[in-house]
Structures are given as structure tokens and as C-alpha cells.
CSV table of N, CA and C in Angstrom, one decimal:
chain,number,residue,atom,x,y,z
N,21,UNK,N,3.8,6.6,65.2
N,21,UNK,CA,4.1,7.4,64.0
N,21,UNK,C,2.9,8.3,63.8
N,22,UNK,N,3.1,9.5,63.4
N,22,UNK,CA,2.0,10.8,63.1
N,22,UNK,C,2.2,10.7,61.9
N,23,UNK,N,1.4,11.1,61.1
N,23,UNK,CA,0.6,11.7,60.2
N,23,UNK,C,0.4,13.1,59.9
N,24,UNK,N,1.2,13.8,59.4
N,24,UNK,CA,0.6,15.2,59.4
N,24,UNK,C,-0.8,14.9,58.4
N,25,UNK,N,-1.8,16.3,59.2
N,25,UNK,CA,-3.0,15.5,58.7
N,25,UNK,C,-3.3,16.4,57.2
N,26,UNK,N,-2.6,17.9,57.2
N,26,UNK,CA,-2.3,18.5,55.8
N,26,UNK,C,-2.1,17.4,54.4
N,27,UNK,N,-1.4,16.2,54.5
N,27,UNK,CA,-1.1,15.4,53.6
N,27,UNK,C,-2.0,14.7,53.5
N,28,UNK,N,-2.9,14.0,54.4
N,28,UNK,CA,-3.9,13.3,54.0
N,28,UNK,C,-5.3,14.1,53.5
N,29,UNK,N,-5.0,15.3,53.7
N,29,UNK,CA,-6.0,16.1,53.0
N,29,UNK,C,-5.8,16.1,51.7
N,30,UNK,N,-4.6,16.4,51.3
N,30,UNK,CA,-4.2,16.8,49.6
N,30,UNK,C,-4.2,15.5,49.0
N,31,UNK,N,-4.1,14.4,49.4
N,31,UNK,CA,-4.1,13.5,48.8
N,31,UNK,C,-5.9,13.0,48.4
N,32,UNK,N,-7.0,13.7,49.5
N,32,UNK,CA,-8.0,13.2,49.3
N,32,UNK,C,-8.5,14.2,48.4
N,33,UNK,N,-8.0,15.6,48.6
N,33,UNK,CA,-8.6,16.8,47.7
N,33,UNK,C,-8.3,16.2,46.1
N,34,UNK,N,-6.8,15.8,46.1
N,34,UNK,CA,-6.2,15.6,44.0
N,34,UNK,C,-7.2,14.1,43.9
N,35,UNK,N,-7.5,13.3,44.6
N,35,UNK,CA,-8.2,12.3,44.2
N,35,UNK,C,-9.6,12.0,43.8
N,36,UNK,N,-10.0,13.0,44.6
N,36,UNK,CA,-11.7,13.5,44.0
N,36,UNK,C,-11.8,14.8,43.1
N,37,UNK,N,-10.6,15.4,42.9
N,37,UNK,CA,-10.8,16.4,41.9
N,37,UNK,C,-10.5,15.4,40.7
N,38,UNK,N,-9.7,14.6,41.0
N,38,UNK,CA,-9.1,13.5,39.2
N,38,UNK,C,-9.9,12.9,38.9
N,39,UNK,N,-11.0,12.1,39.6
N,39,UNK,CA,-11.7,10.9,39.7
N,39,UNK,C,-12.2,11.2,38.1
N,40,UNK,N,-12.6,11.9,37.8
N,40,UNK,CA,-13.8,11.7,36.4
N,40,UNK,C,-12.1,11.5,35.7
N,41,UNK,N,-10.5,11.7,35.5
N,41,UNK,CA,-9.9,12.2,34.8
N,41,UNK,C,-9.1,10.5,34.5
N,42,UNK,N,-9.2,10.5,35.7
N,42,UNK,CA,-8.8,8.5,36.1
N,42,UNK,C,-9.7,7.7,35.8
N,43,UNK,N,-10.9,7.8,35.8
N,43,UNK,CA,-11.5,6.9,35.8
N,43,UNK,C,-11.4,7.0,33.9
N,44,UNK,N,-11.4,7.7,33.3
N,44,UNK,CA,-11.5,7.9,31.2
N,44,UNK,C,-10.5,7.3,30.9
N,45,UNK,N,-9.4,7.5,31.4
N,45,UNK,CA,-8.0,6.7,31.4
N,45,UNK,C,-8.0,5.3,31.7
N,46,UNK,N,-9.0,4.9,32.6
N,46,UNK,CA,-9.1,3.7,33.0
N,46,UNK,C,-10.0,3.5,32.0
N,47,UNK,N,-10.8,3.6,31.3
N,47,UNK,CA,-11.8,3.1,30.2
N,47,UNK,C,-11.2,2.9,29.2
N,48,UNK,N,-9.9,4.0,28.8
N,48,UNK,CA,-9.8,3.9,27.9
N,48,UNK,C,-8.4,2.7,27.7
N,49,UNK,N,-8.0,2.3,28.9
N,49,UNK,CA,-6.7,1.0,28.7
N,49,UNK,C,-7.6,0.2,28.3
N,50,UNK,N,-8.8,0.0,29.3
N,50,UNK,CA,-9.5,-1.5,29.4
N,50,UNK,C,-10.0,-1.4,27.7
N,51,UNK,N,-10.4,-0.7,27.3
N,51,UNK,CA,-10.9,-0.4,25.9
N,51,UNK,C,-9.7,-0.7,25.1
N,52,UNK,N,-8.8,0.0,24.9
N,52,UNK,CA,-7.4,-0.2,24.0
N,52,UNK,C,-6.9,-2.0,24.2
N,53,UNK,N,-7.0,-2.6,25.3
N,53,UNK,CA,-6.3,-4.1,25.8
N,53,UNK,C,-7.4,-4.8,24.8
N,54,UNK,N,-8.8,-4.2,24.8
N,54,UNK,CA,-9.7,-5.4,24.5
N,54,UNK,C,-9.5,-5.2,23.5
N,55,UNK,N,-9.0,-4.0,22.4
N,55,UNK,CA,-9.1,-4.3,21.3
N,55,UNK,C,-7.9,-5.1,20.5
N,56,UNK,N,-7.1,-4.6,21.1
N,56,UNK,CA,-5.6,-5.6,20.9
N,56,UNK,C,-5.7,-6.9,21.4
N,57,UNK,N,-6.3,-7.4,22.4
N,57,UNK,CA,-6.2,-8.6,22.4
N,57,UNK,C,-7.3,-9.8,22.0
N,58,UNK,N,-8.8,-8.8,22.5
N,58,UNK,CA,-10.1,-9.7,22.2
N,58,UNK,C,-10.4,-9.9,20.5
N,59,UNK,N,-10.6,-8.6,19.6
N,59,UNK,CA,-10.7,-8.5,18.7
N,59,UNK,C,-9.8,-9.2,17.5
N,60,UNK,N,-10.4,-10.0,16.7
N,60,UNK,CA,-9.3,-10.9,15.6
N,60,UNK,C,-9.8,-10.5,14.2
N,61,UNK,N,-8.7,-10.8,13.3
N,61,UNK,CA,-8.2,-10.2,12.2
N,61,UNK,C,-9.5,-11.0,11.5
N,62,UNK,N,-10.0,-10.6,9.9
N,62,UNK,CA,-11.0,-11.2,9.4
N,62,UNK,C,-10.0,-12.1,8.1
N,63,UNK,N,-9.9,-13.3,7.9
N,63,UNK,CA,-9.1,-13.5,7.3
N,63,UNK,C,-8.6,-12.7,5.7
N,64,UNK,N,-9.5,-12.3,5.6
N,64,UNK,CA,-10.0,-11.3,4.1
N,64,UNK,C,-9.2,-10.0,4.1
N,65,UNK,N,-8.6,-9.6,5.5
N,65,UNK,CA,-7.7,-8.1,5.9
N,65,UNK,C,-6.4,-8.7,5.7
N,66,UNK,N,-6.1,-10.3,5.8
N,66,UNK,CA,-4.6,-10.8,5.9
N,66,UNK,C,-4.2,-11.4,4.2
N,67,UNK,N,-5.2,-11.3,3.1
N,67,UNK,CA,-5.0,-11.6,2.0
N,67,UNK,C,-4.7,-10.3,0.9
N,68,UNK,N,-3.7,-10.9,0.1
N,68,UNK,CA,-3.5,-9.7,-0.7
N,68,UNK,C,-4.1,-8.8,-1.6
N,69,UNK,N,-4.5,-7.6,-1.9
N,69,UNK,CA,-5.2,-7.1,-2.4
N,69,UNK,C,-5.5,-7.0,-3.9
N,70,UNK,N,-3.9,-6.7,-4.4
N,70,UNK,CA,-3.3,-6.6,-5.6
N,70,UNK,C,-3.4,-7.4,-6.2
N,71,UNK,N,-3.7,-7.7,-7.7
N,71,UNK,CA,-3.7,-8.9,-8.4
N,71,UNK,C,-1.7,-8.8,-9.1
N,72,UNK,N,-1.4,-9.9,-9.6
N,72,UNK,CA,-0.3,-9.4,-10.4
N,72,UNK,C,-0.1,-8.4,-11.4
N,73,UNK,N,-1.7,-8.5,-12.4
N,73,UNK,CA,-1.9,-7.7,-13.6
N,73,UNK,C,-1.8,-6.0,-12.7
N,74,UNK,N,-2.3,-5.5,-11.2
N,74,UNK,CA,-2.5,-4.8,-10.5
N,74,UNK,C,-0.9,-4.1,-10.5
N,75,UNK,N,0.0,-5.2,-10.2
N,75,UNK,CA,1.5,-4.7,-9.5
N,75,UNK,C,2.3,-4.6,-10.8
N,76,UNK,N,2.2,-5.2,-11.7
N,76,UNK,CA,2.1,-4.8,-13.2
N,76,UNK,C,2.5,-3.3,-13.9
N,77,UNK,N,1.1,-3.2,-13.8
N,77,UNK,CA,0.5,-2.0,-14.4
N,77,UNK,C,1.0,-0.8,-13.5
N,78,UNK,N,1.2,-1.0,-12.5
N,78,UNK,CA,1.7,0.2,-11.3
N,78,UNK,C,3.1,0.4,-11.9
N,79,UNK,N,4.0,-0.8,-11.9
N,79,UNK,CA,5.4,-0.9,-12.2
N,79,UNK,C,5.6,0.1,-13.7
N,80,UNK,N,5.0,-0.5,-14.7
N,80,UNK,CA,5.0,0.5,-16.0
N,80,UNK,C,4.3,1.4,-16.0
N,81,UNK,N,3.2,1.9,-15.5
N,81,UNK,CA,3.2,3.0,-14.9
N,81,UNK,C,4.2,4.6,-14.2
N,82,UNK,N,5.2,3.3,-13.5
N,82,UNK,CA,6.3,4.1,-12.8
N,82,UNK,C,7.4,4.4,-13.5
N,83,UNK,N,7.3,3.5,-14.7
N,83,UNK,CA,8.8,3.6,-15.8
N,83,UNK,C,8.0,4.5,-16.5
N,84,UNK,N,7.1,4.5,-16.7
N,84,UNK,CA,6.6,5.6,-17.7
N,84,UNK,C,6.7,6.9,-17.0
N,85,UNK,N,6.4,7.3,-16.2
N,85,UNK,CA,7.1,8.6,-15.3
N,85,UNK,C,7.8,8.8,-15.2
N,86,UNK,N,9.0,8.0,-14.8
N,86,UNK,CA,10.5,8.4,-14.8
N,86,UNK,C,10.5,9.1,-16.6
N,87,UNK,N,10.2,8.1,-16.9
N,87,UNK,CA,10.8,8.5,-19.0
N,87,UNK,C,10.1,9.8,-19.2
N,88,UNK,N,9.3,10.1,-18.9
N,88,UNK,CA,8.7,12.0,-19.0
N,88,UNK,C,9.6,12.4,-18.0
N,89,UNK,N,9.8,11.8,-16.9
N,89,UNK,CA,10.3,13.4,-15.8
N,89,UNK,C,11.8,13.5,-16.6
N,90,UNK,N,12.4,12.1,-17.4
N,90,UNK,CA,13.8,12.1,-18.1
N,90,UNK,C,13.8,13.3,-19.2
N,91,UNK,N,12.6,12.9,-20.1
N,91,UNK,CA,12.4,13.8,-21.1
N,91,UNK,C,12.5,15.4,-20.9
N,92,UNK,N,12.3,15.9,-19.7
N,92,UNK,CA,11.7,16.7,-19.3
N,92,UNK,C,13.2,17.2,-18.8
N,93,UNK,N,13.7,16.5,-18.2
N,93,UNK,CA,14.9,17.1,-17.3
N,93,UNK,C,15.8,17.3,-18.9
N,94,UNK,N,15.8,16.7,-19.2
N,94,UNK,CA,16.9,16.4,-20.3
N,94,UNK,C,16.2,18.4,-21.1
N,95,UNK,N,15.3,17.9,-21.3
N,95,UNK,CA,14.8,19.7,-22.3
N,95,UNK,C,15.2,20.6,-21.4
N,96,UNK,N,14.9,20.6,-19.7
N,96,UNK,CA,15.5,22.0,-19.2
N,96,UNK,C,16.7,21.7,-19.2
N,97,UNK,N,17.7,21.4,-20.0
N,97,UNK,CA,19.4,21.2,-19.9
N,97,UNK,C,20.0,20.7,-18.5
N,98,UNK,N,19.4,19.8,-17.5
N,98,UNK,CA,19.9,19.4,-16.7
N,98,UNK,C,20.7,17.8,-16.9
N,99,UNK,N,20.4,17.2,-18.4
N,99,UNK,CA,21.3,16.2,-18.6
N,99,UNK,C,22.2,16.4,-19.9
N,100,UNK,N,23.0,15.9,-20.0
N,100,UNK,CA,23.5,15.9,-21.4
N,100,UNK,C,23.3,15.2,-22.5
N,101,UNK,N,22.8,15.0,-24.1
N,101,UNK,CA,22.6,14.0,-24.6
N,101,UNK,C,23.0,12.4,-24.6
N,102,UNK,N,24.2,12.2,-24.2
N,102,UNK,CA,24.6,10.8,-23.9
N,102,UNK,C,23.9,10.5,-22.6
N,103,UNK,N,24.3,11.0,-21.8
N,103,UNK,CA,23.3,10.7,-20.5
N,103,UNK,C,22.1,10.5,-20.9
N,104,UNK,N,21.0,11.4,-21.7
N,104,UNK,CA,20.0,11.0,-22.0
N,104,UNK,C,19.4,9.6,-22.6
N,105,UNK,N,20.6,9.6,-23.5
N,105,UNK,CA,20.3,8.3,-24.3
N,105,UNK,C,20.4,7.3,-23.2
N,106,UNK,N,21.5,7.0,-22.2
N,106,UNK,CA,22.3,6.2,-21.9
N,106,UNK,C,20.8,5.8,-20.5
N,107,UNK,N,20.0,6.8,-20.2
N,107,UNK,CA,18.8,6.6,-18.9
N,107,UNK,C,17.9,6.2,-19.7
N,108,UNK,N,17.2,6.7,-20.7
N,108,UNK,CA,16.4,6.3,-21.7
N,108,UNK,C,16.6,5.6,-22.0
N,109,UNK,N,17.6,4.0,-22.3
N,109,UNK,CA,17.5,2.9,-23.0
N,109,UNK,C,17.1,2.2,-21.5
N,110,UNK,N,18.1,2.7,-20.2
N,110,UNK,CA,18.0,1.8,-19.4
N,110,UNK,C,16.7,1.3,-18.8
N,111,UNK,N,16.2,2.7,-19.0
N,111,UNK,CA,14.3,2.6,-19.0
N,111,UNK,C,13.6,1.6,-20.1
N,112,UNK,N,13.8,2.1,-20.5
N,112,UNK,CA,12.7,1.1,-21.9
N,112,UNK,C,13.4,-0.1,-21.8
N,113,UNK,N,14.6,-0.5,-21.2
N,113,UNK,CA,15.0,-2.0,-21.1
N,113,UNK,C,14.2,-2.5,-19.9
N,114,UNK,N,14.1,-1.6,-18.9
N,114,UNK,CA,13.7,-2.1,-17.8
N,114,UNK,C,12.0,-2.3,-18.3
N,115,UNK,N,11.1,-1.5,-19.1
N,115,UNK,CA,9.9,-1.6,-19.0
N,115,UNK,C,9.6,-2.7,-20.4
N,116,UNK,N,10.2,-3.1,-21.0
N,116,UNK,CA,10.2,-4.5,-22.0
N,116,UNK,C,9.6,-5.4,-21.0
N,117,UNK,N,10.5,-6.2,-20.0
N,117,UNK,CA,9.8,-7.4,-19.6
N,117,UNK,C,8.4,-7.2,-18.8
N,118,UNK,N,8.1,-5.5,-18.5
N,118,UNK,CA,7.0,-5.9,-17.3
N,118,UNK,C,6.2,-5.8,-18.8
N,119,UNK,N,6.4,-5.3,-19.6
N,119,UNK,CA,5.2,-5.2,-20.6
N,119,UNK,C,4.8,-6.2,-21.4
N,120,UNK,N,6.1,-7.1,-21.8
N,120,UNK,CA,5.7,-9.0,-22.1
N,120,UNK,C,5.1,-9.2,-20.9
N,121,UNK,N,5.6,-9.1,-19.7
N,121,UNK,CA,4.7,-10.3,-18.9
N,121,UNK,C,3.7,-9.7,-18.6
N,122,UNK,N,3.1,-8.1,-19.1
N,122,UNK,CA,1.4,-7.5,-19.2
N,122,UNK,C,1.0,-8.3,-20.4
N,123,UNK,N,1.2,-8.3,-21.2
N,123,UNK,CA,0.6,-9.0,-22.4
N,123,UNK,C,0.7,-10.6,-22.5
N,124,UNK,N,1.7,-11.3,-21.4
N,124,UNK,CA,1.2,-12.7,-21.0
N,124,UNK,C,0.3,-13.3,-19.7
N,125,UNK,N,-0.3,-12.2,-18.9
N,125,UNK,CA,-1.1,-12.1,-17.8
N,125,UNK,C,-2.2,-11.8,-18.9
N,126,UNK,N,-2.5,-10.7,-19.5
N,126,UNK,CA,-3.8,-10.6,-20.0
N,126,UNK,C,-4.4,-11.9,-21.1
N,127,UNK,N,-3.5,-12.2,-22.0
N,127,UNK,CA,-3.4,-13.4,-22.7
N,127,UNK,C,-3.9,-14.7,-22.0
N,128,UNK,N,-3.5,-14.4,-20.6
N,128,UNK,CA,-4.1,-16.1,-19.9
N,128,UNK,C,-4.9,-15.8,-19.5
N,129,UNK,N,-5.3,-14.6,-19.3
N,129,UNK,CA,-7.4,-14.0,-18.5
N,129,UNK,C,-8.1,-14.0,-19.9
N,130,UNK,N,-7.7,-13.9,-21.2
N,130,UNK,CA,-9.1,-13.8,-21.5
N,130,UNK,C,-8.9,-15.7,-22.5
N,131,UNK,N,-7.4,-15.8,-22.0
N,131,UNK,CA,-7.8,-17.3,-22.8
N,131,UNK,C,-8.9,-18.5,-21.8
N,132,UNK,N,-8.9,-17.8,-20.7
N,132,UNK,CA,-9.6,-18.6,-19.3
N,132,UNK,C,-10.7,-17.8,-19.9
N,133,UNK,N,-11.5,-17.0,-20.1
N,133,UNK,CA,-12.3,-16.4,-20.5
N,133,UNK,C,-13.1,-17.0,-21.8
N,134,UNK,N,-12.2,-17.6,-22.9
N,134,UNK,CA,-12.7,-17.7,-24.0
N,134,UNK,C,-13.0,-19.3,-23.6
N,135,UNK,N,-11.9,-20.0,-23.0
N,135,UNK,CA,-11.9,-21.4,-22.4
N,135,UNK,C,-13.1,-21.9,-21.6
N,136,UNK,N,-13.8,-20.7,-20.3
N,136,UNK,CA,-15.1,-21.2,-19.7
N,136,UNK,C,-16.0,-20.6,-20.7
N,137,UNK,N,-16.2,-20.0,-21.8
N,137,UNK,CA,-17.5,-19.5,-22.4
N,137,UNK,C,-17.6,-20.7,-23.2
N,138,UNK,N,-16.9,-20.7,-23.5
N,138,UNK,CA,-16.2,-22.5,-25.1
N,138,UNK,C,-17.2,-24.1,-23.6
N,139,UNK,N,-16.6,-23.8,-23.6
N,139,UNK,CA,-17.2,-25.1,-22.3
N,139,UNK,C,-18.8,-24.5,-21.5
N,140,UNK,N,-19.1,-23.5,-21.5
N,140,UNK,CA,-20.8,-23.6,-21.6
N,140,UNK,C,-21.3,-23.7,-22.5
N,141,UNK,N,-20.8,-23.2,-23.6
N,141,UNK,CA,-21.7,-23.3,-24.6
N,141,UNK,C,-21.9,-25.0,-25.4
N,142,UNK,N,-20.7,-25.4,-24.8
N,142,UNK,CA,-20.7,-27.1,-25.4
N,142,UNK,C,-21.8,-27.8,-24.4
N,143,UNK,N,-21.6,-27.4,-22.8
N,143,UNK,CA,-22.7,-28.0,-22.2
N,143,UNK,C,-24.4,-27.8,-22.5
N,144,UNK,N,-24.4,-26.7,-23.0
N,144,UNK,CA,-25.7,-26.1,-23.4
N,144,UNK,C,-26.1,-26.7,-24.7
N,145,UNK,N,-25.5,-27.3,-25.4
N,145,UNK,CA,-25.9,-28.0,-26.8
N,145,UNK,C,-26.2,-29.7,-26.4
């Protein structure tokens, strides 16, 4: 079997012109594998961030925007009064319970609050 020897040239010419191009690529798997497989999560990145009072406050926050962009749409005549009424209650029905259960989240932080200051101050006497 021959060999044309043209082919084994081009094959040695693309392999030493790549080498620096192959070898970054090769650094960069070995680098990408180690980090996906060697490196591990700190348990602190797999815990939630948000408190309740946090998801809360966001939530009525969001009903409260909708009720301005309502207000708003409703003044440039894009709804009709009944409609208005009829989005506007459904809002403020929707924002009632997050805002009891804001003011029964805050109620148990500062009753924990008033509860451990009540209890040092009894230890300290």
C-alpha cells in the first residue's frame, strides 16, 4: 500500500500550525469537567434566600403595581368604569390576605423579640 506523501505532509503542516489551538481547547475541557464534576455546592448556595416576610412584601408590592398601572389604564380610557371597578376589587381582594398574613409575620418577629428581651432581662435580675 503507498502513501501519497503530499497527505502526510498536510496532515503534519495543520497539526503544528493548531497545536497551540488544540492544546487551549484541551485545557479548557479538562478545566470545564473539573469544575462540573470536582467542585461541590457550599450548602449555604442550596438554602433559600428569601424569608417569608421577603416573598410577602414582593407579592404586595406586585398587587400594588398592577392597581396604579389599573388606575392609569382606566384614566387613559383604555377600560371602562365597570371593568374598572370589577379589576380593582379583584385586586384589593387578592392583596387583603397577603397583607393579614404581613401583619401576622411581623406580629410573631417582634413578639419573639419582646419574648427574648422579657427573658434576659428576668435572667439578669
Amino acid at each position: 500500500m503507498v502513501v501519497p506523501y503530499f497527505h502526510l505532509t498536510a496532515v503534519v503542516m495543520i497539526s503544528s500550525a493548531d497545536g497551540a489551538v488544540l492544546g487551549a481547547c484541551l485545557a479548557l475541557a479538562i478545566a470545564t469537567l473539573l469544575f462540573v464534576f470536582y467542585i461541590q455546592a457550599d450548602a449555604s448556595d442550596l438554602a433559600p434566600h428569601r424569608s417569608k416576610l421577603d416573598q410577602l412584601m414582593e407579592r404586595r408590592d406586585t398587587i400594588y403595581d398592577n392597581l396604579r398601572d389599573l388606575r392609569f389604564e382606566f384614566r387613559s380610557g383604555k377600560y371602562s368604569e365597570g371593568d374598572y371597578n370589577a379589576m380593582k376589587s379583584s385586586l384589593e381582594n387578592e392583596a387583603a390576605p397577603v397583607l393579614a398574613q404581613i401583619e401576622q409575620v411581623t406580629e410573631s418577629q417582634v413578639r419573639r423579640g419582646r419574648g427574648a428581651r422579657a427573658a434576659e432581662s428576668e435572667r439578669g435580675r
